[in-house]
XYZ file of N, CA and C in Angstrom:
762
model
N 0.698 -1.450 0.311
C -0.034 -0.225 0.202
C 1.081 1.362 -0.280
N 1.874 1.401 0.915
C 2.459 2.170 0.698
C 3.254 2.610 -0.766
N 3.635 1.616 -1.188
C 4.615 1.542 -2.313
C 3.545 2.315 -3.736
N 2.574 1.564 -3.584
C 1.421 2.196 -4.596
C 1.174 3.482 -4.078
N 1.035 4.264 -2.598
C 0.952 5.647 -2.406
C 2.064 6.417 -3.342
N 3.051 5.985 -2.931
C 4.183 6.945 -3.674
C 4.040 6.569 -4.999
N 3.565 5.434 -5.744
C 3.414 5.789 -7.228
C 2.462 6.728 -8.060
N 1.422 6.347 -7.196
C 0.058 7.065 -7.515
C 0.860 8.794 -8.537
N 1.075 9.322 -7.345
C 1.565 10.786 -7.730
C 1.862 11.253 -8.819
N 3.326 9.929 -9.473
C 4.040 10.146 -10.618
C 3.148 9.137 -11.684
N 2.171 8.506 -11.516
C 1.404 8.323 -12.641
C 0.272 8.580 -13.563
N -0.021 9.685 -11.850
C -1.264 10.847 -12.240
C -0.212 12.149 -13.696
N 0.904 12.151 -12.906
C 1.748 13.237 -13.948
C 1.776 12.445 -15.249
N 2.543 11.677 -15.274
C 2.821 11.200 -16.599
C 1.277 10.910 -17.375
N 0.303 10.950 -16.747
C -0.668 10.151 -17.391
C -1.432 11.462 -17.826
N -1.024 12.326 -17.127
C -1.394 13.833 -17.432
C -1.071 14.450 -18.879
N 0.391 14.455 -18.914
C 1.089 14.567 -20.127
C 0.735 14.118 -21.360
N 0.354 12.512 -21.299
C 0.040 11.947 -22.460
C -1.241 12.046 -23.067
N -2.146 12.353 -21.966
C -3.327 13.020 -22.469
C -3.181 14.547 -23.357
N -2.252 14.936 -22.572
C -1.945 16.798 -23.048
C -1.301 16.627 -25.067
N -0.682 15.833 -24.885
C 0.349 15.369 -25.863
C -1.015 14.883 -26.647
N -1.698 13.701 -26.869
C -2.347 13.898 -27.980
C -3.727 14.426 -28.231
N -3.952 15.363 -27.090
C -5.292 16.445 -27.615
C -4.501 17.427 -28.344
N -2.873 17.469 -28.200
C -2.260 18.446 -29.131
C -2.623 18.492 -30.599
N -2.035 17.101 -30.660
C -1.635 16.075 -31.944
C -3.015 16.112 -32.757
N -4.148 15.822 -32.141
C -5.471 15.458 -32.773
C -6.247 17.034 -33.385
N -5.875 17.582 -32.245
C -6.343 19.344 -32.785
C -5.304 19.442 -34.206
N -4.239 19.511 -34.142
C -3.320 20.071 -35.144
C -3.525 18.867 -36.364
N -4.468 17.753 -36.431
C -4.691 16.667 -37.976
C -6.168 17.427 -37.735
N -6.350 18.054 -37.142
C -8.609 18.077 -37.295
C -8.878 18.411 -38.685
N -9.743 18.099 -39.216
C -9.808 18.134 -40.710
C -10.520 19.495 -40.955
N -10.485 20.786 -41.463
C -10.886 22.154 -41.917
C -11.237 21.875 -43.090
N -12.414 22.648 -43.217
C -13.082 23.190 -44.431
C -12.122 23.483 -45.300
N -12.536 22.722 -46.827
C -11.438 22.878 -48.159
C -11.321 24.953 -48.129
N -10.501 24.966 -48.346
C -10.295 26.703 -48.905
C -11.226 26.699 -50.376
N -12.136 27.888 -50.322
C -12.715 28.485 -51.485
C -11.549 28.245 -52.479
N -12.109 27.838 -53.639
C -11.613 27.913 -55.114
C -11.575 29.201 -55.378
N -10.785 29.364 -56.622
C -10.608 30.635 -57.535
C -11.740 30.678 -58.249
N -12.401 31.632 -58.861
C -13.589 31.927 -59.161
C -12.918 31.301 -61.284
N -14.151 30.932 -61.809
C -13.632 30.192 -62.689
C -14.952 30.310 -63.549
N -15.002 31.354 -64.713
C -15.810 31.748 -65.704
C -16.749 30.587 -66.071
N -15.947 29.510 -66.515
C -16.597 28.527 -66.999
C -17.484 27.617 -66.589
N -16.844 27.230 -65.207
C -17.705 26.906 -64.166
C -18.860 27.567 -63.902
N -19.040 28.819 -63.697
C -19.805 29.541 -63.711
C -20.889 29.263 -64.720
N -20.516 29.055 -66.005
C -21.247 29.195 -67.551
C -21.893 27.631 -67.002
N -21.100 26.439 -66.824
C -21.728 25.484 -66.768
C -22.706 25.048 -66.174
N -22.576 25.452 -64.643
C -23.265 25.472 -63.686
C -24.972 25.897 -63.942
N -24.540 27.320 -64.867
C -25.909 27.814 -65.370
C -26.894 27.132 -66.171
N -25.719 26.346 -67.059
C -26.738 25.508 -68.228
C -27.046 26.887 -68.979
N -27.540 25.993 -70.321
C -27.868 26.783 -71.864
C -27.057 28.073 -72.065
N -25.573 27.873 -72.089
C -24.507 28.814 -72.435
C -23.345 27.873 -72.955
N -23.576 26.893 -73.592
C -22.693 26.354 -74.283
C -21.843 26.856 -75.726
N -22.362 27.689 -76.294
C -22.329 28.290 -77.530
C -21.283 29.267 -77.028
N -21.770 30.223 -75.991
C -20.610 30.892 -75.283
C -19.463 31.144 -74.773
N -19.569 29.928 -73.632
C -18.619 29.135 -73.395
C -17.694 28.643 -74.388
N -18.187 27.891 -75.365
C -17.084 27.330 -76.438
C -16.386 27.954 -76.808
N -16.780 29.804 -77.242
C -16.470 30.471 -78.516
C -15.168 31.058 -77.136
N -15.400 31.341 -75.626
C -14.894 32.119 -74.927
C -13.396 30.905 -75.071
N -13.700 29.799 -74.453
C -12.739 28.439 -74.863
C -11.948 29.350 -75.910
N -12.553 29.070 -77.188
C -11.693 28.644 -78.183
C -10.884 30.263 -78.687
N -11.178 31.438 -77.968
C -10.409 32.285 -78.132
C -9.909 33.162 -77.090
N -9.870 31.809 -75.992
C -8.563 32.056 -74.723
C -9.307 33.552 -73.717
N -10.202 33.830 -74.106
C -11.146 34.756 -73.497
C -11.329 33.885 -72.165
N -11.689 33.166 -71.844
C -12.070 32.444 -70.620
C -10.961 32.441 -69.296
N -9.653 32.411 -70.788
C -8.401 31.960 -69.470
C -8.039 33.453 -68.955
N -8.288 34.899 -69.937
C -7.708 35.781 -69.529
C -9.161 36.738 -68.335
N -9.698 35.930 -68.688
C -11.160 36.538 -67.861
C -10.706 35.676 -65.999
N -10.481 34.874 -65.988
C -9.991 33.618 -64.801
C -8.870 34.462 -64.208
N -7.884 34.718 -64.856
C -6.426 35.313 -64.965
C -6.619 36.898 -63.892
N -7.818 37.587 -64.499
C -7.490 38.626 -63.974
C -8.785 38.860 -62.611
N -9.500 37.829 -62.742
C -10.072 37.712 -61.599
C -9.478 37.184 -60.072
N -8.361 36.258 -60.630
C -7.862 35.787 -59.405
C -6.433 36.519 -59.069
N -5.767 37.509 -60.129
C -4.806 37.924 -59.937
C -4.563 39.296 -59.531
N -6.001 40.059 -59.845
C -5.860 41.587 -59.594
C -7.795 41.975 -59.010
N -7.427 42.823 -58.642
C -8.838 43.095 -57.647
C -9.984 44.112 -58.508
N -9.521 44.556 -59.889
C -10.566 45.063 -60.835
C -11.478 43.920 -61.156
N -12.915 44.213 -61.482
C -13.735 43.410 -61.109
C -14.621 43.610 -62.466
N -15.053 42.744 -63.196
C -15.751 42.175 -64.460
C -17.459 42.596 -64.532
N -17.825 42.613 -65.608
C -19.038 42.225 -65.678
C -19.425 41.849 -67.262
N -19.973 40.731 -66.806
C -20.478 40.007 -68.143
C -21.745 39.840 -68.733
N -22.108 39.896 -69.781
C -23.345 39.912 -69.924
C -23.476 38.361 -71.310
N -23.799 37.336 -70.894
C -23.914 36.077 -71.504
C -25.406 35.955 -72.281
N -25.353 35.388 -73.577
C -26.160 35.178 -74.467
C -26.142 33.907 -74.523
N -27.599 33.380 -74.241
C -28.236 31.508 -73.976
C -27.673 30.951 -75.319
N -27.830 30.092 -75.599
C -27.925 28.941 -76.432
C -28.986 29.492 -77.768
N -30.071 29.974 -77.514
C -30.888 30.435 -78.186
C -30.646 31.586 -78.833
N -30.430 32.585 -78.222
C -29.845 33.581 -78.897
C -28.776 33.514 -79.911
N -27.916 32.645 -79.957
C -26.748 32.623 -80.946
C -27.737 31.629 -82.211
N -28.424 30.567 -81.437
C -29.096 29.684 -82.948
C -30.060 31.186 -83.345
N -30.413 32.166 -82.722
C -31.699 32.882 -83.487
C -30.848 33.869 -84.634
N -29.529 34.038 -84.562
C -28.574 34.858 -85.677
C -28.976 33.938 -86.873
N -28.681 34.930 -87.945
C -29.116 34.522 -88.875
C -27.879 33.362 -89.531
N -27.925 32.607 -90.445
C -26.870 31.402 -90.287
C -25.542 31.536 -90.824
N -24.752 31.038 -90.549
C -23.269 32.117 -90.999
C -22.556 33.124 -90.313
N -23.608 33.554 -89.553
C -23.217 35.025 -89.093
C -21.497 35.137 -88.423
N -21.325 34.105 -87.541
C -20.616 33.964 -86.895
C -19.162 33.386 -87.707
N -19.154 32.496 -89.025
C -18.212 32.690 -89.746
C -18.326 33.763 -90.788
N -18.521 34.216 -91.063
C -18.869 35.764 -91.692
C -17.940 36.757 -91.556
N -17.550 36.327 -90.138
C -16.369 37.749 -89.783
C -14.972 36.790 -89.351
N -14.154 37.621 -88.827
C -12.597 37.126 -89.073
C -12.361 36.623 -87.683
N -11.342 35.360 -87.103
C -11.146 35.170 -86.183
C -10.931 36.230 -84.991
N -10.303 37.347 -85.608
C -9.977 38.804 -84.632
C -11.295 39.522 -84.225
N -12.206 39.264 -85.402
C -14.044 40.105 -85.241
C -14.491 39.425 -83.992
N -14.128 37.989 -84.211
C -15.170 37.111 -82.965
C -14.500 37.114 -81.939
N -12.962 37.553 -81.725
C -12.604 37.965 -80.350
C -13.164 39.184 -79.843
N -13.605 39.922 -80.947
C -14.384 41.522 -80.400
C -15.469 41.676 -80.185
N -15.912 40.460 -80.493
C -17.128 40.409 -80.375
C -17.456 39.883 -78.862
N -16.817 38.633 -78.527
C -16.847 38.316 -77.146
C -16.026 39.305 -75.815
N -15.281 40.210 -76.483
C -14.838 41.482 -75.765
C -16.119 42.169 -75.645
N -17.046 42.620 -76.543
C -17.956 43.461 -76.367
C -19.216 42.924 -75.315
N -18.785 42.061 -75.020
C -19.904 41.664 -74.187
C -18.932 41.684 -72.478
N -18.444 42.021 -72.514
C -17.293 42.137 -71.130
C -17.182 43.999 -70.741
N -17.890 44.021 -69.652
C -17.059 45.613 -68.895
C -16.069 45.275 -68.155
N -14.968 46.186 -67.960
C -14.300 45.779 -67.434
C -13.959 46.506 -65.783
N -15.577 46.894 -65.686
C -15.738 47.464 -63.896
C -16.933 46.582 -63.485
N -17.104 46.222 -62.173
C -18.202 45.485 -61.848
C -19.697 46.383 -61.713
N -20.647 45.744 -62.188
C -21.919 46.598 -62.203
C -22.899 45.654 -61.365
N -23.990 46.299 -60.298
C -24.408 45.351 -59.920
C -26.055 46.281 -60.569
N -27.125 45.112 -60.386
C -28.313 46.066 -61.148
C -28.330 47.393 -61.009
N -28.187 47.333 -59.433
C -28.557 49.184 -59.244
C -27.518 49.903 -59.341
N -26.438 49.494 -59.814
C -25.438 50.373 -60.111
C -25.533 50.880 -61.758
N -26.362 49.981 -62.301
C -26.504 50.315 -63.259
C -27.501 51.799 -63.925
N -28.339 51.740 -62.687
C -29.218 53.227 -62.777
C -28.468 54.350 -62.994
N -27.033 54.254 -62.584
C -26.415 55.701 -62.323
C -25.447 55.468 -63.674
N -25.311 54.591 -64.509
C -23.702 54.113 -65.182
C -23.912 55.466 -65.936
N -22.637 55.789 -66.774
C -22.518 56.716 -67.800
C -22.740 56.640 -69.223
N -23.653 56.125 -70.125
C -23.222 55.876 -71.452
C -22.764 57.018 -72.021
N -21.515 55.733 -72.898
C -21.862 54.641 -73.701
C -21.018 53.838 -72.565
N -21.513 53.010 -71.879
C -20.348 51.579 -71.432
C -18.980 51.155 -72.030
N -17.911 51.404 -71.232
C -16.705 51.373 -71.733
C -16.603 49.709 -71.611
N -16.200 49.109 -72.683
C -16.367 47.306 -72.962
C -14.901 46.942 -73.135
N -14.866 45.888 -73.564
C -13.041 45.535 -73.803
C -12.967 45.493 -75.216
N -14.044 45.638 -75.655
C -13.322 45.301 -77.326
C -13.101 46.556 -77.876
N -13.010 48.215 -77.104
C -12.548 49.015 -78.020
C -12.916 50.602 -77.453
N -12.701 51.086 -77.905
C -13.579 52.590 -77.659
C -14.922 52.809 -77.786
N -15.678 53.099 -77.087
C -17.126 53.037 -77.523
C -17.350 54.569 -77.707
N -16.511 55.632 -77.458
C -17.111 57.068 -78.122
C -16.503 57.154 -79.720
N -16.268 56.578 -79.834
C -16.304 56.793 -81.676
C -17.516 56.113 -82.404
N -18.063 55.566 -82.292
C -19.280 55.221 -82.399
C -19.155 53.582 -83.222
N -17.930 52.629 -82.779
C -17.815 51.509 -83.474
C -18.413 50.561 -82.514
N -17.673 50.607 -81.075
C -18.595 49.915 -80.306
C -19.052 50.288 -78.919
N -20.550 51.227 -79.023
C -21.199 52.163 -78.135
C -22.105 50.724 -77.651
N -22.174 50.700 -76.187
C -23.316 50.278 -75.697
C -23.662 50.733 -74.511
N -25.329 50.682 -74.603
C -25.864 52.084 -73.736
C -26.992 50.976 -72.756
N -27.075 51.472 -71.737
C -28.145 51.125 -70.955
C -29.081 51.737 -70.190
N -30.355 51.377 -70.274
C -31.476 52.245 -69.426
C -32.071 51.281 -68.419
N -32.257 51.615 -67.332
C -33.160 51.006 -66.634
C -34.874 51.990 -66.205
N -35.313 50.400 -66.193
C -36.594 50.603 -65.570
C -37.173 50.096 -64.730
N -37.182 50.655 -63.036
C -37.139 49.566 -61.904
C -36.299 48.870 -61.941
N -36.482 47.419 -61.531
C -35.116 46.449 -61.755
C -34.795 45.851 -63.198
N -35.440 46.357 -64.420
C -35.383 45.421 -65.382
C -34.086 47.008 -65.950
N -32.921 46.012 -66.555
C -32.597 46.603 -67.090
C -32.033 46.687 -68.791
N -32.145 47.703 -69.609
C -32.102 47.624 -71.182
C -30.774 47.780 -71.588
N -30.832 46.757 -72.868
C -29.173 47.175 -73.437
C -29.424 47.200 -75.012
N -28.779 48.515 -75.289
C -28.662 48.822 -76.178
C -27.302 48.948 -77.236
N -27.309 48.177 -78.358
C -25.785 48.392 -79.205
C -25.809 49.263 -80.368
N -26.954 49.640 -81.013
C -27.307 50.310 -81.987
C -27.276 49.469 -82.969
N -27.267 48.091 -82.781
C -27.742 47.281 -83.623
C -29.072 46.241 -83.326
N -28.972 45.890 -82.396
C -30.033 45.185 -81.207
C -30.368 45.362 -79.796
N -31.419 45.661 -79.460
C -31.593 45.982 -78.342
C -32.188 44.471 -77.173
N -31.870 44.326 -76.337
C -32.487 43.430 -75.638
C -32.343 44.195 -74.077
N -32.939 42.699 -72.881
C -32.691 43.435 -71.937
C -32.199 42.470 -70.847
N -31.696 42.518 -69.845
C -31.180 41.607 -68.845
C -32.006 40.929 -68.238
N -32.233 39.229 -68.827
C -32.824 38.861 -68.249
C -33.201 37.906 -66.862
N -31.679 37.650 -66.562
C -31.627 37.045 -65.275
C -30.148 37.465 -64.554
N -29.940 37.213 -63.273
C -28.516 37.082 -62.717
C -27.987 35.669 -62.289
N -27.071 35.251 -63.399
C -26.548 34.317 -63.345
C -25.528 33.698 -62.409
N -24.648 35.245 -61.646
C -23.826 34.789 -60.809
C -23.473 36.382 -60.351
N -23.413 36.651 -59.061
C -22.811 37.749 -58.810
C -21.937 37.618 -57.314
N -20.755 38.347 -57.466
C -20.150 38.694 -56.041
C -19.474 39.555 -55.881
N -18.349 40.381 -55.198
C -17.843 40.988 -55.409
C -16.746 41.978 -55.857
N -16.729 40.506 -57.029
C -15.757 41.179 -57.780
C -16.077 40.917 -59.500
N -17.314 39.833 -59.664
C -17.909 39.173 -60.569
C -19.433 39.080 -60.795
N -20.109 40.127 -61.865
C -21.485 39.443 -62.425
C -21.080 38.856 -63.824
N -22.954 38.068 -63.954
C -22.961 37.425 -65.323
C -24.236 37.435 -65.059
N -24.444 38.026 -66.492
C -26.095 38.679 -66.356
C -26.427 38.016 -67.758
N -27.952 37.319 -67.974
C -28.205 36.593 -69.082
C -28.839 37.625 -69.772
N -28.367 37.913 -71.316
C -28.785 38.122 -72.004
C -29.921 37.558 -73.292
N -30.853 37.340 -73.425
C -31.584 36.933 -74.691
C -31.263 36.801 -76.297
N -30.368 37.945 -76.230
C -29.819 38.337 -78.034
C -28.333 38.614 -78.044
N -28.016 38.116 -79.045
C -26.301 38.047 -78.967
C -25.909 39.780 -79.036
N -25.252 40.527 -78.587
C -25.095 41.683 -78.338
C -24.207 41.927 -79.876
N -24.195 42.423 -80.718
C -23.797 42.793 -81.982
C -23.434 44.429 -81.858
N -22.164 44.641 -81.924
C -21.409 45.609 -81.857
C -21.557 46.576 -83.259
N -21.880 48.060 -83.303
C -21.672 48.836 -84.725
C -20.439 48.391 -85.821
N -19.212 48.328 -85.052
C -18.076 48.440 -85.903
C -18.371 46.804 -86.780
N -19.091 45.658 -86.437
C -19.231 44.676 -87.101
C -19.940 44.145 -87.558
N -21.624 45.165 -87.290
C -22.828 44.602 -87.952
C -23.587 45.681 -88.130
N -22.905 47.017 -88.577
C -23.674 48.248 -88.603
C -24.774 48.341 -89.484
N -25.213 47.173 -89.886
C -25.884 47.378 -91.448
C -27.271 46.630 -90.699
N -27.432 46.362 -89.858
C -28.563 46.131 -88.925
C -28.028 44.336 -87.678
N -29.129 44.097 -87.596
C -29.576 42.748 -86.695
C -29.669 41.695 -87.643
N -29.030 40.931 -87.449
C -29.178 39.356 -88.902
C -29.479 38.137 -88.179
N -30.734 38.702 -87.508
C -31.314 37.657 -86.820
C -31.854 36.760 -88.001
N -32.088 35.674 -87.456
C -33.023 34.602 -88.523
C -34.537 34.814 -88.527
N -35.483 34.803 -89.305
C -36.740 34.261 -89.533
C -37.053 33.969 -87.992
N -38.212 34.762 -87.081
C -38.861 34.082 -86.003
C -39.473 32.799 -85.942
N -39.304 31.899 -85.123
C -40.374 30.657 -85.109
C -40.890 30.678 -83.976
N -41.864 29.332 -84.077
C -42.584 29.258 -82.631
C -41.274 29.523 -81.560
N -41.515 29.946 -80.248
C -41.028 30.144 -79.261
C -41.174 28.268 -78.313
N -40.261 28.230 -77.853
C -39.651 27.478 -77.591
C -40.173 27.260 -75.962
N -40.866 26.203 -75.296
C -41.257 26.111 -74.451
C -40.269 26.894 -73.381
N -40.700 27.499 -72.205
C -39.501 28.049 -71.496
C -39.094 27.226 -70.233
N -38.222 27.448 -69.767
C -37.604 26.633 -68.823
C -37.081 27.478 -67.503
N -37.572 26.750 -66.441
C -37.480 27.714 -65.224
C -35.693 28.190 -65.229
N -35.647 29.640 -65.005
C -34.143 30.249 -65.011
C -33.460 29.555 -63.524
N -31.959 29.462 -64.115
C -31.462 28.889 -62.875
C -30.657 30.421 -62.330
N -30.861 30.443 -61.059
C -30.200 32.196 -60.414
C -29.185 31.321 -59.640
N -27.881 30.986 -59.722
C -26.825 30.992 -59.094
C -26.095 31.825 -57.950
N -26.756 31.605 -56.818
C -26.141 32.755 -55.776
C -24.363 32.884 -55.688
N -23.686 33.677 -54.986
C -22.567 33.353 -54.931
C -22.034 32.214 -54.098
N -22.900 31.930 -53.017
C -22.158 31.026 -52.227
C -22.113 29.660 -52.573
N -22.897 29.254 -53.955
C -22.815 28.295 -54.952
C -22.091 28.286 -55.850
N -21.034 29.224 -56.245
C -20.594 29.014 -57.243
C -19.691 28.229 -57.285
N -19.234 27.701 -58.308
C -18.374 26.608 -58.611
C -17.050 26.607 -57.999
N -16.360 25.727 -57.022
C -15.022 26.181 -56.320
C -14.410 25.175 -56.887
N -14.330 24.461 -57.997
C -13.546 23.296 -58.456
C -13.754 22.067 -57.862
N -14.809 21.886 -56.804
C -14.536 20.803 -56.376
C -15.938 19.899 -56.548
N -16.560 18.762 -55.503
C -17.703 18.484 -55.586
C -18.531 19.501 -54.491
N -19.758 19.035 -54.211
C -20.335 20.103 -53.716
C -20.007 19.443 -51.945
N -20.137 18.134 -51.661
C -19.749 17.357 -50.533
C -18.112 17.308 -50.497
N -17.911 18.491 -49.420
C -15.900 17.971 -49.382
C -15.683 16.670 -49.092
N -14.789 15.978 -50.002
C -14.003 14.877 -49.500
C -12.941 15.003 -48.028
N -13.084 13.964 -47.219
C -12.700 13.355 -45.933
C -11.375 12.867 -45.992
N -10.365 13.503 -45.570
C -9.088 13.315 -45.811
C -8.889 11.807 -45.110
N -8.460 10.667 -45.616
C -8.555 9.261 -45.020
C -7.777 9.120 -43.744
N -6.862 9.600 -44.196
C -5.054 9.605 -43.741
C -5.976 10.361 -41.967
N -6.419 11.220 -41.921
C -7.161 12.093 -40.947
C -7.676 11.108 -40.048
N -8.956 10.082 -40.505
C -9.377 9.086 -40.200
C -8.720 8.220 -39.345
N -7.915 7.664 -40.263
C -6.915 6.681 -39.385
C -6.148 7.011 -38.103
N -5.667 8.086 -38.558
C -5.448 8.905 -37.659
C -5.717 8.610 -36.610
N -7.016 9.572 -36.186
C -7.833 9.408 -35.206
C -8.061 7.733 -34.455
N -8.361 6.867 -35.409
C -9.048 4.464 -34.433
C -7.329 4.734 -33.961
N -6.107 4.904 -34.587
C -5.000 5.020 -34.357
C -4.908 5.381 -33.267
N -5.154 6.806 -32.784
C -4.702 7.659 -31.890
C -4.894 7.242 -30.632
N -6.272 6.566 -30.576
C -7.159 5.743 -29.549
C -6.351 4.521 -28.745
N -5.821 4.139 -29.872
C -5.427 2.561 -29.303
C -3.590 2.831 -28.827
N -2.929 3.711 -29.723
C -1.814 4.005 -29.155
C -1.783 4.741 -28.103
N -2.686 5.681 -27.486
C -2.773 6.449 -25.922
C -3.103 5.569 -25.314
N -4.057 4.255 -25.065
C -4.278 3.340 -24.453
C -2.706 2.244 -23.585
N -2.378 2.462 -25.038
C -0.537 1.453 -25.251
C -0.001 2.383 -24.147
N -0.288 3.650 -24.468
C 0.931 4.651 -24.198
C 1.002 4.408 -22.488
N -0.715 4.579 -21.700
C -0.997 4.985 -20.283
C -0.589 3.505 -19.850
N -1.095 2.012 -20.595
C -0.536 0.885 -19.954
C 0.710 0.591 -19.625
N 1.676 1.046 -20.799
C 3.308 1.151 -20.322
C 3.646 1.973 -19.448
N 3.479 2.995 -19.464
C 3.604 4.255 -18.276
C 3.495 3.901 -16.815
N 2.451 3.134 -16.804
C 1.718 2.205 -15.608
C 3.196 1.374 -15.102
N 3.384 0.819 -15.831
C 4.293 -0.558 -15.556
C 5.827 -0.227 -15.271
N 6.087 0.835 -16.205
C 7.513 1.667 -16.258
C 7.618 2.348 -14.971
N 6.224 3.303 -14.214
C 6.502 3.600 -13.453
C 6.415 2.902 -12.183
N 5.519 1.707 -12.222
C 5.622 0.699 -11.026
C 7.189 -0.318 -10.815
N 7.152 -0.240 -11.797
C 9.179 -0.901 -11.641
C 9.920 0.154 -10.935
N 9.832 1.489 -11.899
C 10.813 2.775 -11.037
C 10.669 2.666 -10.171
N 9.470 2.338 -8.996
C 9.189 2.685 -7.717
C 9.947 1.359 -6.780
């Protein structure tokens, strides 16, 4: 009994040390939420749907790479008007093929504003808006917006359309759906090149993507690190073995 009385303080001290050590290790290896991935315009359009043609053109001209690079390497905001697949289908056959690769690039850049505009900020925007296609003051790439309540009207001098949906919006990027391709005066100044009107297809529910739902380059459910799970199971066995060994060594030492 007397030996046991002397043994207990040493045992408790060592036990406290072991428990503290394992708590520290567990805290350091705890699984933390995956960091948010960089904004990717292609993934935004893929998730929204019905923008396949616009997305393919962005990739083919490498405009999508430039957009992603600008968003992730600078603090400059962007506003993008994204025409739907139906908007491209309504163009006269061969419209895109009738212009050069350089002009196709300018057509896409005409849909991009180098400034972030929220819907409310369009109400106070100064016309013509500056686009990435070129100077809007010389009559070649004018883009004008007017508002009526929450409705935003877009005019190029060739076509008129409205913003029909907000696809994506955060503090650096806004992507708005338009139901017509924005044709600039410099390339299509003779007038709209729309195909004959056809019976309207059944409308589909619009998809609105909140900033929090924006693609992050990973699946919706965060992956669990299997090595961390294994460590937790292994730690319980190791802790028990360490306590038992400590008890034996302490007793023999006494």
